[in-house]
C-alpha positions as a printed NumPy array, in Angstrom:
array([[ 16.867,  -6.733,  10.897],
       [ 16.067,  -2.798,  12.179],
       [ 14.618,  -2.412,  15.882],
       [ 12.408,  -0.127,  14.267],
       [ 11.226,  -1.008,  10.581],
       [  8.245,   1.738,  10.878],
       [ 11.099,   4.39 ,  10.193],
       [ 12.504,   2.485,   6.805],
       [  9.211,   2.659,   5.06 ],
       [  8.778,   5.493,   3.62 ],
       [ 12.527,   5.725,   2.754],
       [ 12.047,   2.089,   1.052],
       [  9.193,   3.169,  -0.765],
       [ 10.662,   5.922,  -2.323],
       [ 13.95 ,   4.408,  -3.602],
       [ 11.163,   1.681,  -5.233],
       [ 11.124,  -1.144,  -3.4  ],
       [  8.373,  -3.787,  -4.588],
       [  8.579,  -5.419,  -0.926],
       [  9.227,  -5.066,   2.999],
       [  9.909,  -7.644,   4.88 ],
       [  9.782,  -7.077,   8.969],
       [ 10.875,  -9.407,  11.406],
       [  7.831, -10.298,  14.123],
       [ 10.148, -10.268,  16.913],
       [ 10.172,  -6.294,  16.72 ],
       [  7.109,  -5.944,  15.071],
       [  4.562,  -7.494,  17.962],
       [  3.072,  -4.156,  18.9  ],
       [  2.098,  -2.812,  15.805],
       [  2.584,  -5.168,  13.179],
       [ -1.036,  -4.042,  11.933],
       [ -0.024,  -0.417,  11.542],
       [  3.28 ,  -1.386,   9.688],
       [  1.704,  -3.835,   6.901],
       [ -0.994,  -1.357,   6.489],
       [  1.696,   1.955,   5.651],
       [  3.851,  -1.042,   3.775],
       [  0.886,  -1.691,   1.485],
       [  0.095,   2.516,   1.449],
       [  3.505,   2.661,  -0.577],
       [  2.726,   0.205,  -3.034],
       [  4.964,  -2.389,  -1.531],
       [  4.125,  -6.559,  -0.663],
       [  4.503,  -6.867,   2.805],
       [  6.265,  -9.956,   4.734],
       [  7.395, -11.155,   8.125],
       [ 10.678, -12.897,   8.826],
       [ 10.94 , -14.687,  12.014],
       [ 14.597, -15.873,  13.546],
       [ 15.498, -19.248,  14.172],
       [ 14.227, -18.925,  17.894],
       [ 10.723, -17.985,  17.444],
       [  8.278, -20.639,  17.338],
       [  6.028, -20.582,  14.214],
       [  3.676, -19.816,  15.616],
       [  4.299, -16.251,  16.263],
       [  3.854, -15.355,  12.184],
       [  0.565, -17.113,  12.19 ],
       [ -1.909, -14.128,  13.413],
       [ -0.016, -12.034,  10.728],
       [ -0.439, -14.179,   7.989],
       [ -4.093, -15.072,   9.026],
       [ -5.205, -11.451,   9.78 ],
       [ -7.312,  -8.942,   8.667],
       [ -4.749,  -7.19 ,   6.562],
       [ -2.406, -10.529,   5.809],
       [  0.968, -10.293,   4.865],
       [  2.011, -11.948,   1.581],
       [  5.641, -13.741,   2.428],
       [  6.654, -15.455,   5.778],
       [ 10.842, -15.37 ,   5.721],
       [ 12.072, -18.065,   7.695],
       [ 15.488, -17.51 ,   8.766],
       [ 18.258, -21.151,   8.675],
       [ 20.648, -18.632,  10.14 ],
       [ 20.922, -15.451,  12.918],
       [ 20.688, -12.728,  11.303],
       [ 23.355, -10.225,  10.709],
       [ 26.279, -11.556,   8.704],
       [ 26.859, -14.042,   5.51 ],
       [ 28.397, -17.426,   5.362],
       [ 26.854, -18.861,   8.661],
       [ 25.863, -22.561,   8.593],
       [ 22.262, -23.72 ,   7.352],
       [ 20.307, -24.848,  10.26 ],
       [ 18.559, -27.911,   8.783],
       [ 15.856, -28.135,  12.016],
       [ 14.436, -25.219,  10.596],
       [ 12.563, -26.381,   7.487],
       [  9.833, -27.612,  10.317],
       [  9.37 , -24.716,  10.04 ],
       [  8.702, -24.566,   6.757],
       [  6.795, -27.669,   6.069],
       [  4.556, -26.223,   8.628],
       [  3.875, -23.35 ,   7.092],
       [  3.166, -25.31 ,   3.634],
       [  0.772, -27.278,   5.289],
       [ -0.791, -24.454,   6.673],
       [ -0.778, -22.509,   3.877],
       [ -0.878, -24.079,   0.622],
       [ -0.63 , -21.301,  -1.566],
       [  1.45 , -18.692,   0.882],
       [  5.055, -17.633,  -0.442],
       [  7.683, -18.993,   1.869],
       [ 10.984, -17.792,   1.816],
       [ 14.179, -19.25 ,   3.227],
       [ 17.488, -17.179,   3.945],
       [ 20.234, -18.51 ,   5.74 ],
       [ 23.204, -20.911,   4.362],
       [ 21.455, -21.968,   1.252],
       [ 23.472, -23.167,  -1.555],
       [ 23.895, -26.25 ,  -3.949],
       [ 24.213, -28.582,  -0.748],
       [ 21.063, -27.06 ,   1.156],
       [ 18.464, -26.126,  -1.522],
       [ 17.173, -29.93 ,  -2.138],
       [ 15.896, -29.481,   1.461],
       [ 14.335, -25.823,   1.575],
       [ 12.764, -26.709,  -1.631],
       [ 11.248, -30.11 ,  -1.012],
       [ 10.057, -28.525,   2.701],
       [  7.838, -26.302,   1.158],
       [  9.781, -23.042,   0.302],
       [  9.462, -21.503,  -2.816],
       [ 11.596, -17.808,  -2.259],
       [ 15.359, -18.61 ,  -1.598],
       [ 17.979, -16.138,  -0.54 ],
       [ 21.178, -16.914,  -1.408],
       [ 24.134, -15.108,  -0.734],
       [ 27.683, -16.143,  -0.197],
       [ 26.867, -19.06 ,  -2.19 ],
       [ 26.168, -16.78 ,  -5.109],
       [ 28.333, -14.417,  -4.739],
       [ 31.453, -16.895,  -3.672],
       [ 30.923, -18.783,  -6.627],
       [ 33.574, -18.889,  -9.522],
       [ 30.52 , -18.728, -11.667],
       [ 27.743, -17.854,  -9.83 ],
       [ 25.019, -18.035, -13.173],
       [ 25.548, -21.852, -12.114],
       [ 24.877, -21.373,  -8.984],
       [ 21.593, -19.552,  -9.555],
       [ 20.482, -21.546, -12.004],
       [ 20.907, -24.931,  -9.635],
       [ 19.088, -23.471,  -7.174],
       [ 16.052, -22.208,  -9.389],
       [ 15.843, -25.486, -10.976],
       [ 15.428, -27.456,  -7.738],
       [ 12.579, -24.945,  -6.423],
       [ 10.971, -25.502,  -9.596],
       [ 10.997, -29.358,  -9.458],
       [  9.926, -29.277,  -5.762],
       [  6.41 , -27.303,  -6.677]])
């Protein structure tokens, strides 16, 4: 999460980056402007929104004239691995599915071999997965649990 994603861009862009995801809380003022630049570099834009902000709050950017592609719901705060899954948020996420059938929902935050059944069956289809991975003695397994159960859930 950057206070100021308008300045990461072009930077983004350049290195190759097929996506940018902002988070609405610092994005209210000219989330327009930003998904429009976003899509000028060739990139898919999305919107994460922390475990504080109602749902709400993504739906004008998803619904808009220029629509983001992804809403990001966080399980965690953002800003460091290995933080506990916060189950209350796949409301979130199941009301974004009913919302939007065919939307790309993504879920970051705690997700791992004990959490996915529940992001998955909610609705998400994107998973972030971190220390989970990465903390894993063999983390192919890992990554292959956790694409299985999305698949079965769609």
């Amino acid at each position: 999460m950057v206070t100021n994603p308008l300045d990461y861009v072009e930077p983004l862009g350049k290195a190759g980056a097929s996506g940018f995801t902002f988070h609405v809380e610092v994005s209210k003022e000219n989330w327009q402007e930003l998904v429009e630049r976003i899509r000028s570099k060739g990139m898919r834009p999305g919107v994460a929104l922390k475990p504080g902000t109602p749902i709400e709050e993504v739906y004008p950017l998803v619904e808009g004239e220029n629509p983001v592609e992804m809403v990001l719901v966080m399980t965690v705060e953002p800003g460091f691995g290995g933080q506990k899954f916060m189950p209350e948020m796949m409301d979130k996420v199941r009301a974004l599915r009913k919302k939007y059938p065919s939307l790309d929902i993504e879920v970051d935050g705690g997700l791992g071999p004990s959490t996915i059944d529940m992001a998955a069956s909610a609705g998400a289809n994107c998973i972030v997965a971190g220390s989970s991975v990465f903390g894993a003695p063999k983390p192919e397994q890992v990554i292959s649990l956790l694409r299985k159960s999305v698949e079965e859930a769609q």
